[in-house]
Every structure is written in structure tokens, then in C-alpha cells.
Amino acid sequence: MIHGLDARPGWLSFGDRHDTCSASLGVPIHLDFDRGTITLSGCSEAAAATLPGVLWDPRTQSFRAPAHQYAALRETMARAGHPVVDRVFTPLRDVDPHPVQGWKPVELRSYQAAAISAWSVANARGLVTLPTGSGKTRLAIAAIAQRRCRALCLVPTRVLLEQWRRNLGEFYGGPIGQYGDGRREALPVTVATFASAFHHMELLGNRFDLVVVDEAHHFGAGSRDEALEMCAATARLGLTGTPPVDPARRRRLEDLIGREVYRQRISELTGEFLAPLRVVTLWLNLNAEERRAYSEEVSVYLPVVRRFFRDSPRSSWRDFQRAAVLTHEGQRALGAWRRSRRLVAFTEEKRATLTRLIGEHHGDRMLIFTGDNEATYAIAREHCVMPVTSDIRGTERAEALERFSKRELRALVSSQVLNEGIDVPDANTAILVGGRLGTREYLQRVGRLLRPAADKEAIAYELVTRNTHEVGDARRRRRELGP
């Protein structure tokens, strides 16, 4: 039986609810952390009805709420004047609950300082949107240093795990904890992968005051959201270059992290804070055989797609995919759609154009981006370029990036591994061969070039095949760069 009258997450309006709570004033509610939830002992049914996210748990005969509602619970109780015994947070290994000392000053650019100010004004909850290369990690480190609190930094990959540890070590003199890549050590400043946080947040969720979420756009639409639901940290800072467009995902991120509090686009920072950027779109053609094959695949899937969206105009592409797998016609359409994408991913003319561009920029530090590992390895073989893929061990990837930074390698080719967060500051030329290249992926790839350096000018070549889906995709992506 559920007694909570309003289980919706977020902050509630209070109105006349003060009178409801006051019926049991004088009897404190005990708050405890229990495996990613907050339990409320001594809470009456009338009081529970006024509290955000609180439901009755018949298994334990108690009221409980998701841990991420902790701040809202305390705020609601405080405004109602209700006494509370708070036992939610646990010290880390008997260490002083506020041990984070020894921070060096973190020098910030004007927009980074403005972002932290906006976040602080929003009660230290919110999403900061800045382009790749603009120093989001440094901004987050400054926020941790300013608050001198216990902080958990969540990152999507093991490569970023080590990168964050290294960056934190430049400003923080204490030991840095780690959850992920074979280690499980919680310290006042800790970095964890999304996967490790998901599996261990029932133990970590009440040990940190601030949670920083790098590449926060990964959240808001899946099971990994539980990692943030199970965390009681009241301060939350999300970092992204490309926030989700879908309204449902944005609302979910607002619940888990906070609303967007600051945003700057690439065009607003290039030239002064980021390297000047020039994007060149090269319009290419399919040969006769490629055009015939592409047209055949389009003729199979396009009528099915159009009929679905005519009948369900508010549906998403993901909705179409879920519906399509249930019928033979839909499965056939999805297969044709995938084959059409592969056909234009690395065409004969793209291959020739890539060869020409590599020759013209033989002295540049170059990143080549593809849509899949098949094209990545083909380019690696043809041009003796080091591939960086998920198939390659982490130590080998790290060695390749180090050799690239030392100019022992002049080019790298990758399908996805270099998209997010990895530092390649020496790169000044990118060739976007093709693949999925949605807006997020496009901005991430272009952003790999934007880390500033003396006398640096970045150039990105975008290879687009005429009269294919790539044309519309290219126009949508370029709009996101701004004027």
C-alpha cells in the first residue's frame, strides 16, 4: 500500500502543508541512508503525504524515498518546522567530515568563473554547457576547491578516470580515491566510472557532499540513472557540451542534477578562448554502383518510416526502432536503413578525398574520424595511421596518445574512442569521414581541435555525400556551431 500522496521527484510547493505536518510537531523524524534510499523512522502518514518522493515500503513497514531527494526532504521539513534527527551521511574511514584541504588556487577564465557563480546561485545544483576544449574539468575542480567538501566525480570511461585523477592532482595535495579499472577506494576526493558508480552507489551514496557528473548527457534515459538516484549529495554539477534535446530527458536531468544554469556555444568562444576554427564542407558523389545500391535500400525503408511517423507524428526515432523489430516489414526496413548508412560511410570518392587531404596536410597534427571500426582499420592499413578503437587495450591507447603528443605520430584514426573528453591539444586538423555523426558526436569531434595553443588555427573537413541522408544531417549539425 502506498501512502505517499505525491511521489513525483523535485521540489514541491508548500502552501497549507505546514498545518498538516504540525500535527506531529515535537516527534522527530529520523533520516537514515539505506542502500541508496532514505528511510524515515517515526514519520506519520500525514507528514509523509507532504514530503517529496516518499512512499510506503510494505517490506520494511516504513516510509522511504530515493536518496537524491534528500535535499528536498530536508528543505520541506525545515520550512514546515518539523524536528529531524539526521543520520544520513557517514564519514569516510573515520576521517574529518570536511578534510579537503591543501588546494592550490585554480585560475579561471571569465566564462568559467561566471559558470561557477551561476551554479552557486542555483543552490549548487545544475548543468553547465560548454564546448569541448573550453575547460569544463578545470571549472569543476575549481568548484570542488571553493567548497572544500567531499566530492565524487563520475566519468564515462576508464581513460577519463585517469585523466581526471591527473588533473585533480595538479591542484589537490591529498590522496585521490578511485572506483573503477580494478580499484575500489573511497576518499574525500574520489573519481569513479559510471559503471562502478552504478554497481557501488549503495555504499558510496551517503559519503559525499558534491557529485560532479562529466559528460552528463549520458544520463536521463536509462538504468544508469540509478547511480544518481541512489546518491544523497546535495550539491550536483553536471558538465556537457551537448545537452539532450528530448524534453523528457531534459526534465529527467533536471531532477537528477538540476536545470541548465550556464551555456556558451563554440562560436562565442573561438578566437579568444578557443582556437580559431574553420569548417570546410566537401560535397562528394556516389559512383553509379553505389548510387544504385543506395537507392534500392532507401526504397525499402523510406515508405515504412514515413507511414510510421504519419500515424505517430509525436514519436521519436527510438520509438520507430522499438516498433519496427516487432514485425517482419519493420525488421526488413531497419536492415535496409543500416545498410544504406554503411554504403555512404566510406565511399570511393571519400577514400580518394581522404588520400588527397592527408597529402595536403602532411605537416599537421591530424585526427581522422569514421563511423565504425571497419572504416577505421581500412584507413589505418591504407595510410599507416595509428587506430584508436575500443578493441585496443587501454595501455596501448594511452601509449598512442602519448606518442601523438610527442609528435612521434602525426595522425590518429578513430570511430568513437576520441569523441569524449580525451585531451589531444596538439591536433589542429580533423577529417570527418562519416558515420552516425549526430549533432552531439559532431560537436565533440570538432571540439577535439579547439584546445588553444600559440598561433594555432584549427580546420575541420566534413565529407558529405550529395543526395543522401548526410546532406540534412550536415545542415542540422552546422546550425549548432552558431553563426
CSV table of C-alpha atoms in Angstrom, one decimal:
chain,number,residue,atom,x,y,z
A,1,MET,CA,0.0,0.0,0.0
A,2,ILE,CA,1.4,3.4,-1.0
A,3,HIS,CA,0.6,6.2,1.4
A,4,GLY,CA,2.7,9.0,-0.2
A,5,LEU,CA,0.2,11.2,-2.0
A,6,ASP,CA,2.8,12.7,-4.3
A,7,ALA,CA,5.8,10.6,-5.4
A,8,ARG,CA,6.9,13.0,-8.1
A,9,PRO,CA,10.5,14.0,-7.8
A,10,GLY,CA,11.7,17.5,-7.3
A,11,TRP,CA,10.9,20.5,-5.1
A,12,LEU,CA,7.3,20.9,-4.0
A,13,SER,CA,5.2,23.9,-3.2
A,14,PHE,CA,4.2,24.0,0.4
A,15,GLY,CA,1.0,26.1,0.7
A,16,ASP,CA,-1.1,24.8,3.6
A,17,ARG,CA,1.0,21.7,4.2
A,18,HIS,CA,2.6,23.3,7.3
A,19,ASP,CA,-0.6,22.6,9.2
A,20,THR,CA,-0.5,19.0,8.2
A,21,CYS,CA,3.0,18.5,9.4
A,22,SER,CA,2.4,20.4,12.6
A,23,ALA,CA,0.1,17.7,13.8
A,24,SER,CA,3.1,15.7,14.9
A,25,LEU,CA,5.5,18.5,15.8
A,26,GLY,CA,7.8,17.6,18.7
A,27,VAL,CA,8.2,14.0,17.5
A,28,PRO,CA,11.4,13.9,15.4
A,29,ILE,CA,11.7,12.1,12.1
A,30,HIS,CA,14.8,10.0,11.9
A,31,LEU,CA,16.5,10.0,8.5
A,32,ASP,CA,18.9,7.2,7.6
A,33,PHE,CA,20.6,6.1,4.4
A,34,ASP,CA,19.7,2.5,3.4
A,35,ARG,CA,21.2,1.1,0.2
A,36,GLY,CA,20.5,4.1,-2.0
A,37,THR,CA,17.4,5.3,-0.3
A,38,ILE,CA,16.4,7.5,2.6
A,39,THR,CA,14.3,5.8,5.3
A,40,LEU,CA,12.0,8.0,7.5
A,41,SER,CA,11.5,6.4,11.0
A,42,GLY,CA,8.8,8.0,13.2
A,43,CYS,CA,7.1,9.6,10.2
A,44,SER,CA,3.4,9.8,10.4
A,45,GLU,CA,1.2,9.2,7.3
A,46,ALA,CA,0.1,12.8,7.4
A,47,ALA,CA,3.7,14.1,7.4
A,48,ALA,CA,4.7,11.6,4.6
A,49,ALA,CA,2.0,13.0,2.4
A,50,THR,CA,3.7,16.3,2.4
A,51,LEU,CA,7.2,15.1,1.6
A,52,PRO,CA,8.7,14.7,-1.9
A,53,GLY,CA,9.2,11.2,-3.3
A,54,VAL,CA,8.2,9.4,-0.1
A,55,LEU,CA,6.4,6.1,-0.5
A,56,TRP,CA,5.4,3.3,1.9
A,57,ASP,CA,7.6,0.3,1.7
A,58,PRO,CA,5.5,-2.7,2.9
A,59,ARG,CA,8.5,-5.0,3.1
A,60,THR,CA,10.1,-3.0,5.9
A,61,GLN,CA,6.9,-1.3,7.2
A,62,SER,CA,8.5,2.1,6.8
A,63,PHE,CA,8.4,5.2,4.6
A,64,ARG,CA,11.3,5.8,2.3
A,65,ALA,CA,12.4,8.0,-0.6
A,66,PRO,CA,15.2,7.9,-3.3
A,67,ALA,CA,18.4,9.2,-1.9
A,68,HIS,CA,18.6,12.0,-4.5
A,69,GLN,CA,15.5,13.5,-2.8
A,70,TYR,CA,17.5,14.1,0.4
A,71,ALA,CA,18.0,17.9,-0.1
A,72,ALA,CA,14.3,18.3,-1.0
A,73,LEU,CA,13.2,16.4,2.1
A,74,ARG,CA,15.4,18.5,4.4
A,75,GLU,CA,14.1,21.7,2.8
A,76,THR,CA,10.5,20.7,3.1
A,77,MET,CA,10.9,19.6,6.8
A,78,ALA,CA,12.8,22.8,7.7
A,79,ARG,CA,10.1,25.0,6.1
A,80,ALA,CA,7.4,23.1,8.0
A,81,GLY,CA,9.3,23.4,11.3
A,82,HIS,CA,9.5,19.7,11.8
A,83,PRO,CA,12.2,18.3,14.1
A,84,VAL,CA,14.7,15.9,12.4
A,85,VAL,CA,17.4,13.6,13.5
A,86,ASP,CA,19.6,13.3,10.5
A,87,ARG,CA,21.9,10.2,10.3
A,88,VAL,CA,22.2,10.1,6.5
A,89,PHE,CA,25.9,10.9,6.0
A,90,THR,CA,28.7,8.6,7.0
A,91,PRO,CA,32.4,9.7,7.5
A,92,LEU,CA,35.0,8.2,5.2
A,93,ARG,CA,37.2,5.9,7.3
A,94,ASP,CA,36.8,8.0,10.5
A,95,VAL,CA,38.4,11.0,8.6
A,96,ASP,CA,37.2,14.5,9.5
A,97,PRO,CA,34.0,15.0,7.6
A,98,HIS,CA,35.5,18.2,6.0
A,99,PRO,CA,39.1,17.1,5.4
A,100,VAL,CA,39.6,18.6,1.9
A,101,GLN,CA,42.5,21.0,2.5
A,102,GLY,CA,45.6,21.6,0.6
A,103,TRP,CA,44.0,23.0,-2.6
A,104,LYS,CA,46.1,25.3,-4.8
A,105,PRO,CA,44.4,28.3,-6.3
A,106,VAL,CA,42.6,27.4,-9.6
A,107,GLU,CA,42.9,30.2,-12.1
A,108,LEU,CA,39.8,30.6,-14.3
A,109,ARG,CA,38.8,32.3,-17.4
A,110,SER,CA,35.9,34.8,-17.2
A,111,TYR,CA,33.3,32.5,-18.6
A,112,GLN,CA,34.4,29.6,-16.3
A,113,ALA,CA,34.1,31.9,-13.2
A,114,ALA,CA,30.6,33.1,-14.5
A,115,ALA,CA,29.5,29.5,-14.8
A,116,ILE,CA,30.5,28.7,-11.2
A,117,SER,CA,28.7,31.8,-10.0
A,118,ALA,CA,25.5,30.8,-11.8
A,119,TRP,CA,25.8,27.3,-10.4
A,120,SER,CA,26.3,28.6,-6.9
A,121,VAL,CA,23.3,31.0,-7.2
A,122,ALA,CA,21.2,27.9,-8.2
A,123,ASN,CA,21.9,26.3,-4.8
A,124,ALA,CA,24.9,24.4,-6.2
A,125,ARG,CA,22.7,22.3,-8.4
A,126,GLY,CA,22.7,22.5,-12.2
A,127,LEU,CA,24.1,21.7,-15.6
A,128,VAL,CA,26.9,23.7,-17.3
A,129,THR,CA,27.0,23.5,-21.1
A,130,LEU,CA,30.4,24.5,-22.6
A,131,PRO,CA,32.0,23.3,-25.9
A,132,THR,CA,34.8,20.7,-25.9
A,133,GLY,CA,38.2,22.3,-25.1
A,134,SER,CA,36.8,25.1,-23.0
A,135,GLY,CA,38.0,23.7,-19.7
A,136,LYS,CA,34.9,22.0,-18.1
A,137,THR,CA,37.1,19.8,-16.0
A,138,ARG,CA,39.1,22.8,-14.7
A,139,LEU,CA,35.8,24.6,-13.9
A,140,ALA,CA,34.6,21.6,-11.8
A,141,ILE,CA,37.9,21.3,-10.0
A,142,ALA,CA,37.6,25.0,-9.0
A,143,ALA,CA,34.1,24.3,-7.8
A,144,ILE,CA,35.3,21.5,-5.5
A,145,ALA,CA,38.2,23.6,-4.3
A,146,GLN,CA,36.0,26.5,-3.4
A,147,ARG,CA,33.5,24.4,-1.5
A,148,ARG,CA,36.2,22.4,0.4
A,149,CYS,CA,33.8,19.5,0.5
A,150,ARG,CA,33.9,15.7,-0.1
A,151,ALA,CA,33.4,15.2,-3.8
A,152,LEU,CA,32.7,12.3,-6.1
A,153,CYS,CA,33.5,12.8,-9.8
A,154,LEU,CA,31.7,10.5,-12.2
A,155,VAL,CA,33.2,9.9,-15.7
A,156,PRO,CA,32.1,7.6,-18.5
A,157,THR,CA,35.3,5.8,-19.4
A,158,ARG,CA,38.5,4.4,-17.8
A,159,VAL,CA,40.6,6.8,-19.9
A,160,LEU,CA,38.8,9.8,-18.4
A,161,LEU,CA,39.1,8.2,-15.0
A,162,GLU,CA,42.9,8.5,-15.2
A,163,GLN,CA,42.7,11.9,-16.9
A,164,TRP,CA,40.5,13.3,-14.1
A,165,ARG,CA,42.9,11.9,-11.4
A,166,ARG,CA,45.8,13.5,-13.1
A,167,ASN,CA,44.0,16.9,-13.5
A,168,LEU,CA,42.9,16.9,-9.8
A,169,GLY,CA,46.4,16.1,-8.7
A,170,GLU,CA,47.6,19.3,-10.2
A,171,PHE,CA,45.6,21.3,-7.7
A,172,TYR,CA,44.8,18.9,-4.8
A,173,GLY,CA,47.6,17.8,-2.5
A,174,GLY,CA,45.7,14.9,-0.8
A,175,PRO,CA,45.3,11.3,-2.0
A,176,ILE,CA,42.6,10.8,-4.6
A,177,GLY,CA,40.2,7.8,-4.4
A,178,GLN,CA,39.2,5.7,-7.3
A,179,TYR,CA,36.3,3.4,-8.1
A,180,GLY,CA,36.9,1.6,-11.4
A,181,ASP,CA,39.6,0.0,-13.5
A,182,GLY,CA,40.2,-2.6,-10.8
A,183,ARG,CA,40.3,-0.3,-7.8
A,184,ARG,CA,37.8,0.4,-5.0
A,185,GLU,CA,39.0,3.1,-2.7
A,186,ALA,CA,36.7,5.9,-1.4
A,187,LEU,CA,38.5,9.0,-0.2
A,188,PRO,CA,37.3,12.6,0.4
A,189,VAL,CA,38.0,13.3,-3.3
A,190,THR,CA,37.2,10.3,-5.4
A,191,VAL,CA,36.8,9.6,-9.2
A,192,ALA,CA,34.6,6.8,-10.4
A,193,THR,CA,33.4,5.5,-13.7
A,194,PHE,CA,29.7,5.5,-14.4
A,195,ALA,CA,29.7,1.7,-14.3
A,196,SER,CA,31.4,1.5,-10.9
A,197,ALA,CA,29.1,4.1,-9.5
A,198,PHE,CA,26.1,2.2,-10.7
A,199,HIS,CA,27.3,-1.0,-9.0
A,200,HIS,CA,28.6,0.5,-5.8
A,201,MET,CA,26.4,3.6,-5.1
A,202,GLU,CA,24.5,1.8,-2.3
A,203,LEU,CA,27.8,2.1,-0.4
A,204,LEU,CA,29.1,5.4,-1.7
A,205,GLY,CA,25.8,7.3,-1.9
A,206,ASN,CA,26.0,8.9,1.6
A,207,ARG,CA,29.7,9.7,1.7
A,208,PHE,CA,29.9,12.8,-0.5
A,209,ASP,CA,28.6,16.3,-0.3
A,210,LEU,CA,29.1,17.1,-4.0
A,211,VAL,CA,28.7,14.9,-7.1
A,212,VAL,CA,30.3,16.1,-10.4
A,213,VAL,CA,29.0,14.4,-13.5
A,214,ASP,CA,31.2,14.6,-16.5
A,215,GLU,CA,29.5,14.1,-19.9
A,216,ALA,CA,26.2,14.4,-18.1
A,217,HIS,CA,24.2,13.9,-21.3
A,218,HIS,CA,24.7,10.2,-20.8
A,219,PHE,CA,22.1,10.3,-18.1
A,220,GLY,CA,18.4,10.9,-18.2
A,221,ALA,CA,17.2,7.9,-20.3
A,222,GLY,CA,18.3,4.6,-18.8
A,223,SER,CA,19.2,2.3,-15.9
A,224,ARG,CA,22.4,4.2,-15.2
A,225,ASP,CA,20.2,6.9,-13.8
A,226,GLU,CA,20.0,4.8,-10.7
A,227,ALA,CA,23.6,5.8,-9.8
A,228,LEU,CA,22.4,9.4,-9.3
A,229,GLU,CA,19.1,8.4,-7.8
A,230,MET,CA,21.0,6.5,-5.1
A,231,CYS,CA,23.3,9.4,-4.2
A,232,ALA,CA,22.3,11.7,-1.4
A,233,ALA,CA,24.8,14.5,-2.3
A,234,THR,CA,23.0,17.8,-2.0
A,235,ALA,CA,25.4,19.7,-4.4
A,236,ARG,CA,25.4,18.5,-8.0
A,237,LEU,CA,27.3,19.8,-11.0
A,238,GLY,CA,26.7,18.4,-14.5
A,239,LEU,CA,29.1,19.1,-17.3
A,240,THR,CA,28.3,18.7,-21.0
A,241,GLY,CA,29.0,20.1,-24.4
A,242,THR,CA,25.7,18.8,-25.9
A,243,PRO,CA,22.7,18.6,-23.5
A,244,PRO,CA,19.9,16.3,-24.6
A,245,VAL,CA,17.2,17.8,-26.9
A,246,ASP,CA,14.4,15.4,-26.0
A,247,PRO,CA,12.2,17.2,-23.4
A,248,ALA,CA,11.6,14.1,-21.3
A,249,ARG,CA,15.4,13.5,-21.0
A,250,ARG,CA,15.9,17.2,-20.1
A,251,ARG,CA,13.3,17.0,-17.3
A,252,ARG,CA,14.9,13.9,-16.0
A,253,LEU,CA,18.3,15.5,-15.9
A,254,GLU,CA,16.8,18.5,-14.1
A,255,ASP,CA,15.5,16.1,-11.5
A,256,LEU,CA,18.8,14.2,-11.1
A,257,ILE,CA,21.3,17.1,-11.4
A,258,GLY,CA,19.5,20.4,-11.8
A,259,ARG,CA,18.4,22.8,-14.6
A,260,GLU,CA,20.9,24.2,-17.1
A,261,VAL,CA,22.4,27.2,-15.3
A,262,TYR,CA,25.0,28.3,-17.9
A,263,ARG,CA,25.7,27.9,-21.6
A,264,GLN,CA,28.2,29.1,-24.1
A,265,ARG,CA,28.4,28.0,-27.8
A,266,ILE,CA,31.6,27.3,-29.8
A,267,SER,CA,31.1,30.5,-31.9
A,268,GLU,CA,31.1,32.6,-28.7
A,269,LEU,CA,34.5,31.3,-27.5
A,270,THR,CA,36.6,30.6,-30.6
A,271,GLY,CA,39.3,33.1,-31.3
A,272,GLU,CA,39.7,34.4,-27.8
A,273,PHE,CA,39.4,31.4,-25.5
A,274,LEU,CA,39.4,28.6,-28.1
A,275,ALA,CA,41.5,28.1,-31.2
A,276,PRO,CA,40.1,29.9,-34.3
A,277,LEU,CA,38.1,27.3,-36.2
A,278,ARG,CA,37.4,26.9,-39.9
A,279,VAL,CA,35.0,24.2,-41.1
A,280,VAL,CA,35.1,23.2,-44.7
A,281,THR,CA,32.3,21.0,-46.2
A,282,LEU,CA,33.4,19.0,-49.2
A,283,TRP,CA,30.4,17.8,-51.3
A,284,LEU,CA,31.1,14.4,-52.8
A,285,ASN,CA,29.2,12.0,-55.1
A,286,LEU,CA,28.4,8.3,-55.2
A,287,ASN,CA,29.6,6.4,-58.2
A,288,ALA,CA,27.0,4.6,-60.4
A,289,GLU,CA,27.1,1.3,-58.5
A,290,GLU,CA,27.0,2.9,-55.1
A,291,ARG,CA,24.0,5.1,-56.1
A,292,ARG,CA,22.1,2.1,-57.4
A,293,ALA,CA,22.7,0.2,-54.2
A,294,TYR,CA,21.8,3.2,-52.0
A,295,SER,CA,18.6,3.9,-53.9
A,296,GLU,CA,17.5,0.3,-53.5
A,297,GLU,CA,17.9,0.3,-49.8
A,298,VAL,CA,16.1,3.7,-49.4
A,299,SER,CA,13.2,2.4,-51.4
A,300,VAL,CA,12.8,-0.4,-48.9
A,301,TYR,CA,12.9,1.6,-45.6
A,302,LEU,CA,11.6,5.1,-46.5
A,303,PRO,CA,7.9,4.1,-47.1
A,304,VAL,CA,7.8,2.3,-43.8
A,305,VAL,CA,9.4,5.1,-41.9
A,306,ARG,CA,7.1,7.8,-43.5
A,307,ARG,CA,4.0,5.7,-42.7
A,308,PHE,CA,5.0,5.3,-39.1
A,309,PHE,CA,5.6,9.0,-38.5
A,310,ARG,CA,2.4,9.9,-40.4
A,311,ASP,CA,0.4,7.7,-38.0
A,312,SER,CA,2.5,8.7,-34.9
A,313,PRO,CA,3.7,12.2,-35.5
A,314,ARG,CA,5.0,12.8,-32.0
A,315,SER,CA,7.1,9.6,-31.9
A,316,SER,CA,10.9,9.5,-31.9
A,317,TRP,CA,13.3,7.5,-34.0
A,318,ARG,CA,13.8,5.3,-31.0
A,319,ASP,CA,10.1,4.7,-30.9
A,320,PHE,CA,10.2,3.6,-34.5
A,321,GLN,CA,13.0,1.2,-33.8
A,322,ARG,CA,11.2,-0.4,-31.0
A,323,ALA,CA,8.1,-0.8,-33.1
A,324,ALA,CA,9.9,-2.0,-36.2
A,325,VAL,CA,11.5,-5.0,-34.5
A,326,LEU,CA,8.1,-6.4,-33.8
A,327,THR,CA,7.2,-7.0,-37.5
A,328,HIS,CA,8.8,-8.6,-40.4
A,329,GLU,CA,8.3,-5.5,-42.5
A,330,GLY,CA,9.8,-3.3,-39.8
A,331,GLN,CA,12.8,-5.6,-39.4
A,332,ARG,CA,13.4,-5.5,-43.2
A,333,ALA,CA,13.2,-1.7,-43.1
A,334,LEU,CA,15.7,-1.4,-40.3
A,335,GLY,CA,18.1,-3.7,-42.1
A,336,ALA,CA,17.8,-1.6,-45.2
A,337,TRP,CA,18.3,1.6,-43.2
A,338,ARG,CA,21.5,0.2,-41.6
A,339,ARG,CA,22.9,-0.9,-45.0
A,340,SER,CA,22.2,2.5,-46.5
A,341,ARG,CA,24.3,4.1,-43.8
A,342,ARG,CA,27.2,1.7,-44.3
A,343,LEU,CA,27.1,2.3,-48.0
A,344,VAL,CA,27.9,6.0,-47.6
A,345,ALA,CA,30.2,5.7,-44.6
A,346,PHE,CA,33.4,5.3,-46.7
A,347,THR,CA,32.6,5.6,-50.4
A,348,GLU,CA,35.1,5.5,-53.3
A,349,GLU,CA,35.1,9.3,-53.5
A,350,LYS,CA,35.6,9.7,-49.8
A,351,ARG,CA,38.5,7.3,-50.0
A,352,ALA,CA,40.1,9.4,-52.7
A,353,THR,CA,39.4,12.7,-51.0
A,354,LEU,CA,40.9,11.5,-47.7
A,355,THR,CA,44.1,10.5,-49.5
A,356,ARG,CA,44.3,13.9,-51.0
A,357,LEU,CA,43.7,15.7,-47.7
A,358,ILE,CA,46.3,13.6,-45.9
A,359,GLY,CA,48.9,14.6,-48.5
A,360,GLU,CA,48.0,18.3,-48.4
A,361,HIS,CA,48.3,18.4,-44.6
A,362,HIS,CA,51.3,16.1,-44.2
A,363,GLY,CA,52.8,18.5,-41.6
A,364,ASP,CA,49.7,18.9,-39.5
A,365,ARG,CA,48.6,17.1,-36.3
A,366,MET,CA,45.6,15.2,-37.7
A,367,LEU,CA,42.6,13.4,-36.3
A,368,ILE,CA,40.5,11.2,-38.7
A,369,PHE,CA,37.0,10.3,-37.5
A,370,THR,CA,34.9,7.5,-39.0
A,371,GLY,CA,31.6,5.9,-38.2
A,372,ASP,CA,32.7,2.4,-37.5
A,373,ASN,CA,35.8,0.3,-36.8
A,374,GLU,CA,35.7,-1.3,-40.3
A,375,ALA,CA,36.4,2.1,-41.9
A,376,THR,CA,38.9,2.9,-39.1
A,377,TYR,CA,41.0,-0.2,-39.8
A,378,ALA,CA,40.8,0.3,-43.6
A,379,ILE,CA,42.2,3.8,-43.3
A,380,ALA,CA,44.8,2.6,-40.8
A,381,ARG,CA,46.1,0.0,-43.3
A,382,GLU,CA,46.0,2.2,-46.4
A,383,HIS,CA,47.8,5.2,-44.8
A,384,CYS,CA,49.8,3.7,-41.9
A,385,VAL,CA,47.8,5.7,-39.4
A,386,MET,CA,47.5,4.5,-35.8
A,387,PRO,CA,43.9,3.4,-35.0
A,388,VAL,CA,42.4,4.2,-31.6
A,389,THR,CA,39.4,1.9,-31.0
A,390,SER,CA,37.6,0.1,-28.2
A,391,ASP,CA,39.3,-3.1,-29.4
A,392,ILE,CA,42.7,-1.8,-28.4
A,393,ARG,CA,43.8,-2.2,-24.8
A,394,GLY,CA,43.8,0.9,-22.6
A,395,THR,CA,47.6,0.8,-22.2
A,396,GLU,CA,48.1,0.8,-26.0
A,397,ARG,CA,45.6,3.6,-26.4
A,398,ALA,CA,47.4,5.7,-23.8
A,399,GLU,CA,50.7,5.0,-25.5
A,400,ALA,CA,49.3,6.1,-28.8
A,401,LEU,CA,48.0,9.4,-27.4
A,402,GLU,CA,51.4,10.0,-25.7
A,403,ARG,CA,53.3,9.4,-28.9
A,404,PHE,CA,50.9,11.7,-30.7
A,405,SER,CA,51.5,14.5,-28.1
A,406,LYS,CA,55.3,13.9,-28.6
A,407,ARG,CA,54.9,14.2,-32.3
A,408,GLU,CA,56.1,10.7,-32.9
A,409,LEU,CA,52.7,10.1,-34.6
A,410,ARG,CA,51.3,12.7,-36.8
A,411,ALA,CA,47.8,11.3,-37.2
A,412,LEU,CA,45.2,9.1,-35.4
A,413,VAL,CA,42.1,7.5,-36.8
A,414,SER,CA,39.1,6.6,-34.6
A,415,SER,CA,35.4,5.8,-34.8
A,416,GLN,CA,34.3,6.8,-31.2
A,417,VAL,CA,37.0,6.5,-28.6
A,418,LEU,CA,38.3,10.0,-29.2
A,419,ASN,CA,34.9,11.6,-29.1
A,420,GLU,CA,34.6,12.4,-25.4
A,421,GLY,CA,36.9,14.2,-23.1
A,422,ILE,CA,40.3,12.8,-24.1
A,423,ASP,CA,43.0,15.5,-24.4
A,424,VAL,CA,44.6,15.8,-27.7
A,425,PRO,CA,45.7,19.5,-27.6
A,426,ASP,CA,48.2,19.3,-30.4
A,427,ALA,CA,45.6,18.3,-33.0
A,428,ASN,CA,44.8,21.1,-35.5
A,429,THR,CA,43.2,19.3,-38.4
A,430,ALA,CA,40.3,16.9,-38.4
A,431,ILE,CA,38.7,15.0,-41.2
A,432,LEU,CA,35.2,13.8,-40.5
A,433,VAL,CA,34.8,10.9,-43.0
A,434,GLY,CA,31.3,9.9,-42.0
A,435,GLY,CA,29.2,7.5,-39.9
A,436,ARG,CA,26.5,8.3,-37.5
A,437,LEU,CA,27.7,11.8,-36.8
A,438,GLY,CA,24.7,13.2,-34.9
A,439,THR,CA,24.9,16.7,-33.6
A,440,ARG,CA,26.5,15.6,-30.3
A,441,GLU,CA,29.1,13.5,-31.9
A,442,TYR,CA,29.9,16.2,-34.5
A,443,LEU,CA,30.4,18.9,-31.8
A,444,GLN,CA,32.6,16.6,-29.8
A,445,ARG,CA,34.8,15.8,-32.8
A,446,VAL,CA,35.2,19.3,-33.9
A,447,GLY,CA,35.9,20.3,-30.3
A,448,ARG,CA,38.9,18.0,-30.2
A,449,LEU,CA,40.7,20.7,-32.2
A,450,LEU,CA,39.7,23.7,-30.1
A,451,ARG,CA,42.1,23.5,-27.2
A,452,PRO,CA,44.1,26.7,-27.6
A,453,ALA,CA,47.8,26.9,-28.4
A,454,ALA,CA,50.1,29.6,-29.6
A,455,ASP,CA,49.5,30.6,-33.3
A,456,LYS,CA,47.1,27.7,-33.7
A,457,GLU,CA,44.3,27.7,-36.3
A,458,ALA,CA,42.0,24.7,-36.4
A,459,ILE,CA,40.4,23.3,-39.6
A,460,ALA,CA,37.8,20.6,-39.9
A,461,TYR,CA,36.9,18.9,-43.2
A,462,GLU,CA,33.5,17.4,-43.3
A,463,LEU,CA,32.9,14.9,-46.1
A,464,VAL,CA,29.3,14.9,-47.2
A,465,THR,CA,27.8,12.8,-50.0
A,466,ARG,CA,25.2,14.6,-52.1
A,467,ASN,CA,21.6,13.3,-52.4
A,468,THR,CA,21.9,11.1,-49.3
A,469,HIS,CA,20.9,11.4,-45.7
A,470,GLU,CA,24.2,13.1,-45.0
A,471,VAL,CA,23.0,16.4,-46.5
A,472,GLY,CA,20.2,17.0,-44.0
A,473,ASP,CA,22.4,15.8,-41.1
A,474,ALA,CA,25.2,18.2,-42.1
A,475,ARG,CA,22.8,21.2,-42.2
A,476,ARG,CA,21.5,20.4,-38.7
A,477,ARG,CA,24.9,20.0,-37.3
A,478,ARG,CA,26.3,23.2,-38.7
A,479,ARG,CA,23.5,25.2,-37.1
A,480,GLU,CA,24.7,24.0,-33.7
A,481,LEU,CA,28.1,25.7,-34.2
A,482,GLY,CA,26.3,29.1,-34.1
A,483,PRO,CA,26.8,32.0,-36.5
